[in-house]
Tab-separated table of C-alpha atoms in Angstrom:
chain	number	residue	atom	x	y	z
A	1	MET	CA	-190.454	-104.252	-125.977
A	2	GLY	CA	-186.444	-102.888	-124.499
A	3	ASP	CA	-185.762	-99.030	-123.935
A	4	GLU	CA	-185.863	-96.372	-126.452
A	5	ILE	CA	-182.413	-95.248	-127.415
A	6	GLU	CA	-181.621	-91.469	-128.279
A	7	ILE	CA	-178.023	-91.032	-128.929
A	8	SER	CA	-176.842	-87.662	-128.053
A	9	THR	CA	-175.287	-85.246	-131.553
A	10	ARG	CA	-172.743	-84.873	-129.387
A	11	ALA	CA	-171.961	-88.662	-128.970
A	12	TYR	CA	-173.382	-89.322	-132.732
A	13	CYS	CA	-170.640	-86.329	-134.178
A	14	LYS	CA	-167.377	-88.227	-131.829
A	15	MET	CA	-168.340	-91.571	-133.041
A	16	ILE	CA	-168.623	-90.319	-137.051
A	17	MET	CA	-165.602	-87.989	-137.011
A	18	HIS	CA	-163.393	-90.884	-135.402
A	19	SER	CA	-164.570	-93.096	-138.258
A	20	ALA	CA	-163.120	-90.288	-140.462
A	21	LYS	CA	-160.475	-89.626	-139.012
A	22	TYR	CA	-158.845	-93.200	-139.950
A	23	PRO	CA	-160.694	-94.535	-142.913
A	24	SER	CA	-158.466	-96.924	-143.690
A	25	SER	CA	-158.243	-98.308	-140.449
A	26	SER	CA	-160.773	-100.183	-138.302
A	27	VAL	CA	-161.683	-98.102	-135.159
A	28	ASN	CA	-164.268	-98.768	-131.912
A	29	GLY	CA	-165.130	-96.713	-129.137
A	30	LEU	CA	-166.728	-96.271	-125.580
A	31	LEU	CA	-170.717	-94.859	-124.683
A	32	LEU	CA	-171.786	-93.487	-122.255
A	33	ALA	CA	-175.135	-93.188	-120.671
A	34	ARG	CA	-176.498	-91.506	-117.515
A	35	THR	CA	-176.745	-93.770	-114.737
A	36	ASP	CA	-179.710	-92.431	-113.640
A	37	ASP	CA	-181.324	-93.385	-117.320
A	38	LEU	CA	-180.161	-96.992	-116.894
A	39	LYS	CA	-181.519	-97.238	-114.006
A	40	LYS	CA	-185.155	-96.483	-114.609
A	41	GLY	CA	-185.446	-97.932	-118.298
A	42	GLY	CA	-187.712	-96.991	-120.095
A	43	LYS	CA	-185.797	-94.291	-122.606
A	44	ILE	CA	-182.056	-94.618	-122.210
A	45	CYS	CA	-179.809	-90.971	-123.811
A	46	TYR	CA	-176.094	-92.019	-124.697
A	47	VAL	CA	-174.671	-88.669	-123.624
A	48	ASP	CA	-171.356	-89.176	-124.789
A	49	SER	CA	-168.937	-91.073	-126.659
A	50	ILE	CA	-165.928	-92.321	-125.845
A	51	PRO	CA	-162.884	-93.072	-128.940
A	52	LEU	CA	-160.372	-95.718	-128.423
A	53	PHE	CA	-158.722	-97.644	-131.019
A	54	HIS	CA	-157.902	-97.738	-134.387
A	55	MET	CA	-154.522	-99.441	-134.334
A	56	ASN	CA	-153.611	-102.322	-133.270
A	57	MET	CA	-157.458	-103.394	-132.032
A	58	GLY	CA	-158.343	-107.020	-131.120
A	59	LEU	CA	-155.254	-106.976	-128.434
A	60	THR	CA	-156.438	-106.844	-124.731
A	61	PRO	CA	-153.971	-105.195	-122.544
A	62	MET	CA	-154.385	-101.076	-123.355
A	63	LEU	CA	-158.627	-102.200	-123.499
A	64	GLU	CA	-158.375	-103.696	-119.981
A	65	VAL	CA	-157.062	-100.108	-119.161
A	66	ALA	CA	-158.744	-98.106	-121.064
A	67	LEU	CA	-162.484	-99.838	-119.863
A	68	THR	CA	-161.298	-99.419	-115.909
A	69	GLN	CA	-160.022	-95.681	-117.027
A	70	VAL	CA	-163.139	-94.767	-118.297
A	71	GLU	CA	-165.074	-96.510	-115.744
A	72	ALA	CA	-163.754	-94.708	-113.312
A	73	GLU	CA	-164.306	-91.240	-114.999
A	74	ALA	CA	-167.980	-91.828	-116.008
A	75	GLU	CA	-168.719	-92.667	-112.210
A	76	GLY	CA	-167.217	-89.356	-111.290
A	77	SER	CA	-169.577	-87.643	-113.646
A	78	ARG	CA	-172.794	-90.086	-113.302
A	79	LEU	CA	-172.304	-91.690	-115.934
A	80	ALA	CA	-171.832	-94.954	-117.284
A	81	LEU	CA	-170.305	-97.455	-119.693
A	82	ALA	CA	-173.360	-98.338	-121.336
A	83	GLY	CA	-171.893	-99.595	-124.869
A	84	ILE	CA	-169.872	-99.712	-127.053
A	85	TYR	CA	-169.078	-98.898	-131.271
A	86	HIS	CA	-167.170	-100.555	-133.946
A	87	ALA	CA	-166.271	-99.244	-137.262
A	88	HIS	CA	-164.431	-101.760	-139.947
A	89	ASP	CA	-161.918	-100.967	-142.349
A	90	ASN	CA	-163.985	-101.886	-145.055
A	91	ILE	CA	-166.361	-100.257	-146.535
A	92	ARG	CA	-168.565	-103.545	-147.004
A	93	ASP	CA	-167.860	-104.773	-144.110
A	94	ASN	CA	-171.081	-104.810	-141.708
A	95	HIS	CA	-170.437	-107.809	-139.233
A	96	ILE	CA	-169.670	-107.746	-135.953
A	97	ASP	CA	-166.355	-109.803	-134.863
A	98	THR	CA	-165.870	-111.327	-131.895
A	99	PHE	CA	-163.532	-109.250	-130.463
A	100	SER	CA	-166.289	-106.702	-130.942
A	101	GLN	CA	-169.152	-109.050	-129.304
A	102	LYS	CA	-167.151	-110.323	-126.050
A	103	ILE	CA	-166.506	-106.720	-125.061
A	104	ALA	CA	-169.835	-105.941	-125.973
A	105	ASP	CA	-171.327	-109.542	-123.933
A	106	LYS	CA	-168.579	-108.201	-121.072
A	107	LEU	CA	-170.298	-105.003	-120.851
A	108	ALA	CA	-173.403	-106.721	-120.668
A	109	GLU	CA	-172.943	-108.496	-117.720
A	110	ASN	CA	-173.364	-104.792	-115.525
A	111	GLN	CA	-174.997	-103.020	-117.878
A	112	PRO	CA	-177.821	-105.547	-119.355
A	113	SER	CA	-179.147	-102.795	-121.797
A	114	SER	CA	-176.338	-102.356	-123.768
A	115	ILE	CA	-176.285	-101.168	-126.700
A	116	LEU	CA	-172.910	-102.744	-129.706
A	117	VAL	CA	-173.191	-100.088	-132.311
A	118	THR	CA	-171.690	-100.475	-135.858
A	119	ILE	CA	-171.084	-97.884	-138.109
A	120	ASP	CA	-172.057	-98.217	-141.332
A	121	SER	CA	-169.059	-96.764	-143.870
A	122	LYS	CA	-171.468	-97.402	-146.708
A	123	ARG	CA	-173.492	-95.104	-145.264
A	124	LEU	CA	-170.892	-92.037	-144.955
A	125	SER	CA	-170.828	-89.495	-147.006
A	126	GLN	CA	-171.530	-85.290	-147.171
A	127	ASP	CA	-175.500	-85.418	-147.694
A	128	MET	CA	-176.701	-88.698	-145.397
A	129	GLU	CA	-180.315	-89.637	-146.073
A	130	SER	CA	-180.054	-91.838	-142.053
A	131	SER	CA	-177.811	-92.113	-139.360
A	132	GLY	CA	-175.989	-94.403	-140.698
A	133	LEU	CA	-176.004	-96.770	-137.391
A	134	ILE	CA	-177.077	-100.043	-137.172
A	135	VAL	CA	-178.028	-100.634	-133.385
A	136	HIS	CA	-177.869	-103.730	-131.653
A	137	GLN	CA	-178.927	-103.688	-127.987
A	138	HIS	CA	-178.757	-106.630	-125.493
A	139	MET	CA	-181.891	-107.673	-124.418
A	140	ASP	CA	-182.978	-110.960	-122.220
A	141	GLY	CA	-179.329	-112.140	-122.308
A	142	LYS	CA	-179.639	-112.190	-126.554
A	143	TRP	CA	-178.569	-108.856	-129.257
A	144	LYS	CA	-181.429	-107.998	-130.663
A	145	LEU	CA	-181.283	-104.838	-133.639
A	146	LYS	CA	-183.009	-102.314	-133.138
B	1	MET	CA	-157.447	-75.425	-147.883
B	2	LEU	CA	-153.890	-75.252	-148.114
B	3	GLN	CA	-152.563	-71.404	-148.676
B	4	ARG	CA	-150.713	-71.367	-152.772
B	5	MET	CA	-147.177	-72.823	-152.243
B	6	SER	CA	-144.661	-72.341	-154.989
B	7	LEU	CA	-144.208	-75.458	-157.326
B	8	THR	CA	-140.644	-76.142	-156.191
B	9	GLU	CA	-142.412	-76.265	-151.964
B	10	VAL	CA	-145.107	-78.488	-154.079
B	11	LYS	CA	-142.613	-81.022	-155.609
B	12	ASP	CA	-140.549	-81.135	-152.458
B	13	ILE	CA	-143.075	-82.179	-150.309
B	14	LEU	CA	-144.664	-84.590	-152.420
B	15	LYS	CA	-140.912	-86.420	-153.238
B	16	THR	CA	-140.610	-86.439	-149.037
B	17	TRP	CA	-143.873	-88.298	-149.343
B	18	ARG	CA	-142.800	-91.116	-151.754
B	19	GLU	CA	-139.780	-91.557	-149.771
B	20	ASP	CA	-141.510	-92.024	-146.671
B	21	ASN	CA	-144.665	-93.732	-148.091
B	22	SER	CA	-146.999	-91.722	-146.291
B	23	ARG	CA	-150.525	-91.324	-147.445
B	24	LYS	CA	-151.256	-88.197	-147.681
B	25	SER	CA	-153.985	-88.501	-150.171
B	26	ASP	CA	-156.417	-85.346	-150.097
B	27	GLU	CA	-153.225	-83.111	-149.470
B	28	ILE	CA	-152.103	-83.948	-152.527
B	29	ILE	CA	-155.249	-84.336	-154.610
B	30	GLU	CA	-155.546	-80.583	-153.115
B	31	HIS	CA	-151.278	-79.464	-154.590
B	32	TRP	CA	-153.149	-81.141	-157.460
B	33	GLU	CA	-156.120	-78.654	-158.072
B	34	ASP	CA	-154.104	-75.678	-156.186
B	35	THR	CA	-150.617	-76.107	-158.326
B	36	ILE	CA	-149.624	-78.547	-160.391
B	37	ARG	CA	-151.844	-79.311	-162.664
B	38	GLU	CA	-151.327	-76.222	-163.978
B	39	GLU	CA	-148.026	-76.354	-164.681
B	40	ILE	CA	-147.470	-79.911	-165.312
B	41	ASP	CA	-144.432	-79.331	-168.029
B	42	ASP	CA	-142.528	-77.382	-165.542
B	43	LEU	CA	-141.936	-80.062	-163.536
B	44	GLY	CA	-138.841	-81.695	-164.989
B	45	GLU	CA	-137.403	-84.902	-164.240
B	46	GLU	CA	-139.561	-86.288	-161.518
B	47	LYS	CA	-143.119	-85.812	-163.684
B	48	TRP	CA	-144.083	-89.457	-164.021
B	49	MET	CA	-143.334	-90.180	-160.652
B	50	ILE	CA	-145.750	-87.147	-159.884
B	51	LEU	CA	-147.968	-88.167	-162.220
B	52	GLU	CA	-148.377	-91.580	-160.940
B	53	GLN	CA	-148.011	-90.213	-157.025
B	54	VAL	CA	-150.949	-88.044	-157.913
B	55	CYS	CA	-152.503	-90.952	-160.214
B	56	VAL	CA	-152.689	-93.155	-156.656
B	57	ALA	CA	-153.725	-90.403	-154.467
B	58	GLY	CA	-156.638	-90.313	-157.050
B	59	PHE	CA	-157.768	-94.527	-156.234
B	60	ASP	CA	-157.354	-93.735	-152.819
B	61	THR	CA	-159.850	-90.659	-152.669
B	62	TYR	CA	-162.225	-91.449	-154.506
B	63	ARG	CA	-161.569	-88.774	-157.788
B	64	PRO	CA	-161.666	-90.821	-161.351
B	65	ASP	CA	-161.890	-87.899	-162.991
B	66	VAL	CA	-157.767	-87.075	-161.261
B	67	VAL	CA	-157.044	-90.574	-162.182
B	68	GLU	CA	-158.483	-90.377	-166.111
B	69	ASP	CA	-156.341	-86.798	-166.268
B	70	THR	CA	-152.714	-88.287	-164.418
B	71	LEU	CA	-153.281	-92.195	-166.505
B	72	TYR	CA	-154.531	-90.588	-169.643
B	73	LEU	CA	-150.880	-88.560	-169.416
B	74	LEU	CA	-148.996	-92.005	-168.017
B	75	ILE	CA	-149.997	-93.754	-171.300
B	76	GLN	CA	-149.521	-91.382	-173.801
B	77	GLN	CA	-145.756	-91.558	-172.528
B	78	PHE	CA	-145.243	-94.906	-171.496
B	79	THR	CA	-147.888	-96.808	-173.128
B	80	PRO	CA	-149.981	-99.617	-171.600
B	81	SER	CA	-147.447	-101.967	-172.276
B	82	SER	CA	-145.489	-100.841	-169.036
B	83	LEU	CA	-145.888	-103.149	-166.369
B	84	ARG	CA	-145.831	-100.111	-163.922
B	85	VAL	CA	-148.514	-98.446	-166.465
B	86	LYS	CA	-150.628	-101.896	-166.464
B	87	ARG	CA	-150.577	-102.029	-162.271
B	88	LEU	CA	-152.210	-98.085	-162.287
B	89	ILE	CA	-154.229	-99.630	-164.672
B	90	ALA	CA	-155.924	-102.451	-162.228
B	91	MET	CA	-155.810	-100.059	-159.721
B	92	ARG	CA	-158.442	-98.098	-161.660
B	93	TYR	CA	-160.381	-101.294	-161.973
B	94	GLU	CA	-159.779	-101.504	-158.420
B	95	MET	CA	-161.314	-98.455	-157.408
B	96	ARG	CA	-164.506	-99.158	-159.346
B	97	GLU	CA	-164.912	-102.854	-157.874
B	98	GLU	CA	-164.260	-104.702	-160.914
B	99	TRP	CA	-162.509	-106.903	-159.073
B	100	GLY	CA	-162.072	-110.011	-161.861
B	101	GLU	CA	-160.676	-107.448	-164.634
B	102	ALA	CA	-158.225	-106.172	-161.670
B	103	LEU	CA	-157.087	-109.735	-161.394
B	104	GLU	CA	-156.062	-110.273	-164.993
B	105	VAL	CA	-154.118	-107.673	-165.718
B	106	LEU	CA	-152.332	-108.257	-162.528
B	107	ASP	CA	-152.157	-111.989	-164.020
B	108	GLN	CA	-150.735	-110.772	-166.717
B	109	ILE	CA	-147.827	-108.351	-164.741
B	110	LEU	CA	-147.425	-112.057	-163.200
B	111	GLU	CA	-146.841	-113.584	-166.079
B	112	GLU	CA	-143.631	-111.125	-167.873
B	113	ASP	CA	-142.308	-110.540	-164.311
B	114	GLU	CA	-143.209	-113.188	-161.671
B	115	ALA	CA	-140.443	-111.673	-159.362
B	116	ASN	CA	-143.273	-108.171	-159.569
B	117	SER	CA	-143.876	-107.715	-155.991
B	118	SER	CA	-146.589	-104.029	-156.882
B	119	ALA	CA	-148.594	-106.371	-158.879
B	120	ARG	CA	-148.515	-109.631	-155.711
B	121	LYS	CA	-149.214	-107.632	-153.176
B	122	ARG	CA	-152.425	-105.868	-155.610
B	123	LYS	CA	-153.566	-109.257	-155.469
B	124	ILE	CA	-153.516	-109.510	-151.652
B	125	ALA	CA	-155.388	-105.773	-151.553
B	126	ILE	CA	-157.572	-106.859	-153.622
B	127	TYR	CA	-158.222	-109.848	-151.902
B	128	LYS	CA	-158.794	-108.322	-148.777
B	129	ALA	CA	-160.873	-105.362	-150.365
B	130	GLN	CA	-162.851	-108.672	-151.068
B	131	GLY	CA	-163.275	-109.785	-147.253
B	132	ASP	CA	-161.953	-112.825	-148.349
B	133	THR	CA	-159.348	-112.575	-145.362
B	134	SER	CA	-157.667	-116.315	-144.837
B	135	LYS	CA	-157.147	-115.808	-148.849
B	136	ALA	CA	-154.937	-112.617	-148.545
B	137	ALA	CA	-153.788	-114.533	-145.359
B	138	SER	CA	-152.607	-117.509	-147.538
B	139	GLU	CA	-151.427	-114.993	-150.840
B	140	LEU	CA	-149.677	-112.719	-148.295
B	141	THR	CA	-148.003	-116.316	-146.581
B	142	LYS	CA	-147.003	-117.109	-149.716
B	143	TYR	CA	-145.070	-113.954	-151.281
B	144	LEU	CA	-143.704	-114.128	-147.995
B	145	ARG	CA	-142.243	-117.225	-149.250
B	146	VAL	CA	-140.032	-115.640	-151.896
B	147	PHE	CA	-139.640	-112.007	-150.513
B	148	GLN	CA	-138.919	-112.524	-146.856
B	149	SER	CA	-137.526	-108.814	-145.850
B	150	ASP	CA	-140.694	-107.226	-146.796
B	151	GLN	CA	-141.421	-105.949	-142.909
B	152	GLU	CA	-144.627	-104.018	-143.578
B	153	ALA	CA	-145.864	-107.678	-145.579
B	154	TRP	CA	-144.945	-109.543	-141.778
B	155	GLN	CA	-146.579	-105.934	-140.041
B	156	GLU	CA	-150.132	-106.258	-143.082
B	157	LEU	CA	-149.866	-110.854	-141.765
B	158	CYS	CA	-149.430	-109.966	-138.213
B	159	ASP	CA	-152.448	-107.506	-137.813
B	160	ILE	CA	-154.598	-110.255	-140.639
B	161	TYR	CA	-153.895	-112.473	-137.317
B	162	ILE	CA	-154.980	-111.104	-134.658
B	163	GLN	CA	-158.675	-110.055	-136.154
B	164	GLU	CA	-158.560	-113.697	-136.774
B	165	GLN	CA	-157.836	-114.476	-133.325
B	166	GLU	CA	-154.609	-116.686	-135.023
B	167	TYR	CA	-152.341	-115.416	-132.385
B	168	ASN	CA	-149.931	-117.853	-132.155
B	169	LYS	CA	-149.531	-117.302	-136.130
B	170	ALA	CA	-149.428	-113.121	-135.306
B	171	CYS	CA	-146.228	-113.734	-132.709
B	172	PHE	CA	-144.004	-115.128	-135.557
B	173	CYS	CA	-144.831	-112.552	-137.592
B	174	CYS	CA	-143.476	-110.106	-134.605
B	175	GLU	CA	-141.040	-112.014	-134.004
B	176	GLU	CA	-139.651	-111.896	-137.980
B	177	LEU	CA	-140.315	-108.295	-137.513
B	178	LEU	CA	-138.510	-108.105	-134.208
B	179	LEU	CA	-135.311	-109.772	-136.474
B	180	HIS	CA	-135.186	-107.057	-138.701
B	181	ASN	CA	-135.459	-104.640	-135.860
B	182	PRO	CA	-134.561	-105.475	-133.100
B	183	HIS	CA	-133.698	-102.308	-131.161
B	184	ASN	CA	-137.429	-101.276	-132.209
B	185	HIS	CA	-139.446	-101.135	-128.195
B	186	LEU	CA	-142.579	-100.900	-130.631
B	187	TYR	CA	-142.201	-104.292	-132.100
B	188	HIS	CA	-141.019	-105.571	-128.839
B	189	GLN	CA	-144.665	-104.323	-126.887
B	190	ARG	CA	-146.344	-105.240	-129.716
B	191	LEU	CA	-145.560	-108.795	-129.006
B	192	GLY	CA	-146.232	-109.068	-125.230
B	193	GLU	CA	-149.550	-106.851	-126.192
B	194	ILE	CA	-150.330	-110.281	-128.233
B	195	ARG	CA	-149.052	-113.057	-125.666
B	196	TYR	CA	-150.959	-111.179	-122.762
B	197	THR	CA	-153.961	-111.413	-125.270
B	198	MET	CA	-153.183	-115.516	-125.849
B	199	GLY	CA	-153.603	-115.539	-121.972
B	200	GLY	CA	-151.794	-118.463	-119.387
B	201	THR	CA	-149.359	-118.251	-116.841
B	202	ASP	CA	-146.286	-118.612	-119.496
B	203	ASN	CA	-147.677	-116.629	-122.139
B	204	LEU	CA	-147.689	-113.693	-119.509
B	205	GLU	CA	-143.942	-114.407	-118.368
B	206	ASN	CA	-143.367	-114.206	-122.192
B	207	ALA	CA	-145.131	-110.512	-122.582
B	208	LYS	CA	-143.585	-109.535	-119.106
B	209	GLN	CA	-140.360	-110.677	-120.613
B	210	TYR	CA	-140.908	-107.994	-124.138
B	211	PHE	CA	-142.474	-105.333	-121.888
B	212	SER	CA	-139.775	-105.628	-119.525
B	213	GLN	CA	-137.541	-105.214	-123.280
B	214	ALA	CA	-139.727	-102.113	-124.512
B	215	VAL	CA	-139.430	-99.855	-121.198
B	216	LYS	CA	-136.001	-100.544	-120.663
B	217	MET	CA	-135.156	-99.070	-124.477
B	218	ALA	CA	-138.180	-96.608	-123.941
B	219	PRO	CA	-139.146	-95.662	-120.881
B	220	SER	CA	-141.612	-92.974	-122.452
B	221	ASN	CA	-143.594	-95.939	-123.853
B	222	MET	CA	-147.272	-95.571	-121.707
B	223	ARG	CA	-148.368	-99.161	-123.317
B	224	ALA	CA	-145.120	-100.979	-122.247
B	225	LEU	CA	-145.433	-99.765	-118.979
B	226	TYR	CA	-149.344	-99.989	-118.576
B	227	GLY	CA	-148.561	-104.069	-119.571
B	228	LEU	CA	-146.185	-104.240	-117.560
B	229	LEU	CA	-148.212	-103.192	-114.747
B	230	LEU	CA	-151.507	-105.376	-115.136
B	231	THR	CA	-148.880	-108.851	-116.354
B	232	CYS	CA	-146.795	-108.460	-113.297
B	233	THR	CA	-150.948	-108.087	-111.735
B	234	GLN	CA	-152.323	-111.123	-112.837
B	235	LEU	CA	-149.761	-112.784	-112.181
B	236	ALA	CA	-149.263	-112.067	-108.879
B	237	THR	CA	-152.942	-112.844	-108.391
B	238	ASN	CA	-152.580	-116.002	-109.344
B	239	PRO	CA	-152.852	-118.196	-106.776
B	240	LYS	CA	-150.089	-120.666	-108.012
B	241	CYS	CA	-147.719	-117.890	-108.184
B	242	HIS	CA	-144.232	-118.221	-106.743
B	243	LYS	CA	-142.700	-115.366	-107.035
B	244	LYS	CA	-145.107	-112.961	-106.309
B	245	LYS	CA	-142.427	-110.230	-104.109
B	246	ASP	CA	-141.444	-110.444	-107.321
B	247	TYR	CA	-144.013	-109.150	-109.365
B	248	ALA	CA	-145.696	-107.034	-106.410
B	249	LYS	CA	-142.354	-105.140	-107.033
B	250	ILE	CA	-142.183	-104.353	-110.629
B	251	VAL	CA	-145.796	-103.451	-110.512
B	252	PHE	CA	-144.835	-101.270	-107.380
B	253	TRP	CA	-142.237	-99.586	-110.257
B	254	ALA	CA	-144.895	-99.593	-112.869
B	255	SER	CA	-147.343	-97.956	-110.779
B	256	LYS	CA	-144.265	-95.064	-109.676
B	257	GLN	CA	-143.680	-94.632	-113.350
B	258	ILE	CA	-146.947	-94.578	-114.575
B	259	SER	CA	-148.138	-91.936	-112.067
B	260	ALA	CA	-144.626	-90.058	-112.674
B	261	ARG	CA	-145.328	-89.142	-116.567
B	262	TYR	CA	-148.444	-88.430	-115.565
B	263	ASN	CA	-147.225	-85.718	-112.834
B	264	ASN	CA	-144.887	-84.421	-115.512
B	265	ALA	CA	-147.815	-84.032	-117.823
B	266	GLY	CA	-149.815	-81.627	-116.091
B	267	LEU	CA	-151.387	-83.383	-113.714
B	268	THR	CA	-152.296	-82.332	-109.721
B	269	ASP	CA	-151.073	-85.417	-107.759
B	270	LYS	CA	-154.547	-86.605	-106.438
B	271	GLN	CA	-155.540	-86.850	-110.067
B	272	SER	CA	-151.828	-89.056	-110.694
B	273	LYS	CA	-153.763	-91.510	-108.572
B	274	LEU	CA	-154.769	-93.552	-111.543
B	275	PRO	CA	-157.753	-96.152	-110.905
B	276	VAL	CA	-156.702	-98.569	-112.931
B	277	ILE	CA	-153.385	-98.569	-110.480
B	278	GLU	CA	-155.186	-98.419	-107.342
B	279	GLY	CA	-157.666	-101.074	-108.771
B	280	LEU	CA	-154.639	-103.801	-109.374
B	281	MET	CA	-152.439	-102.651	-106.601
B	282	SER	CA	-156.104	-103.832	-104.175
B	283	GLN	CA	-155.864	-106.685	-105.856
B	284	LEU	CA	-152.203	-107.178	-105.175
B	285	ASP	CA	-153.260	-106.590	-100.937
B	286	VAL	CA	-149.344	-105.878	-100.694
B	287	SER	CA	-147.794	-102.698	-99.591
B	288	GLY	CA	-145.379	-102.627	-102.405
B	289	LYS	CA	-142.167	-103.383	-100.347
């Protein structure tokens, strides 16, 4: 169950390039989806991603500013904040840290079908066999792996 | 691809990067392949330092071929009993993720030279790479008891504590950094952010002071301005607040500064009416007087 998820080329490339640009840092950012898709349900296309941080992660003030700004910008283009992505500095680390989980939970409060994308650094390379993403979607109050 | 540069130019750039401790591993490997590898013998006095630099760049970009070439020459020249070469050998084990062997070599170095800071740092890096953050933090703390003025180490420890959400300890590290660099606005701003993250009226008050100091030192520090804005708004909207007017004044001032910055960057007046500011000001419900 749950909505089908499609991540646009643009959103995907920006996420991967963001993590490639800062290979030795943790990175995170936000995902935007069309408001109409989110209201209708069924299939949600994440059309864009907004890279946020690669330094000083885990601190709230700039995050709050970023969330407010992105939300306001997105509204203008009929998009909504519907997910976050993150990657760890350690190549083998795929766990969802508390900070990212909190952000995702907060997003899910406003947008029930939010997703939490973890970029699996091990799978990133010049010839990738899979998308390299681990996606959790918020369904019925819990985060389920897609 | 880099343009073909002369050996002297390349040597100068590498020297700058060594002195700044910049992490430009991709570029270094490119220089190695384009220029240096053919002309190793013309490198003069800097030959061994450059080889070491290229070797470390090889570790960083996972180029075992480059590592073998450079390490071979270094071992030939200095023999494996040299501590500096030993460290590189340990790093080669690290590259292959053979942590046990790497730690063994590093322990050997420390047996010979207890005060060898780079070997200790490598050990900490290994614990971090293994994902053992608590061990990395405890080793780093031990290290810092001896090498109290190593600022990079304090920064690293601060980052680890923030990651582990031990904000009090992170504050302590940041304060140490401030002691060493009282005029660095970035550290003031950082401390402000940590205090803000901790939350609670006392911490917010504290954060406000740090952000104000940062802004005083560097009026163009956007993060500090936003920090000030957020902190004072939160303080002002607290029902138990007594100094609402004062905080409101600061919020108003900060928002003007931010808008002015955006204006300077070319945004129109309308675009400068940032939603963050509008949202916060409306929370305050004050006209800014």
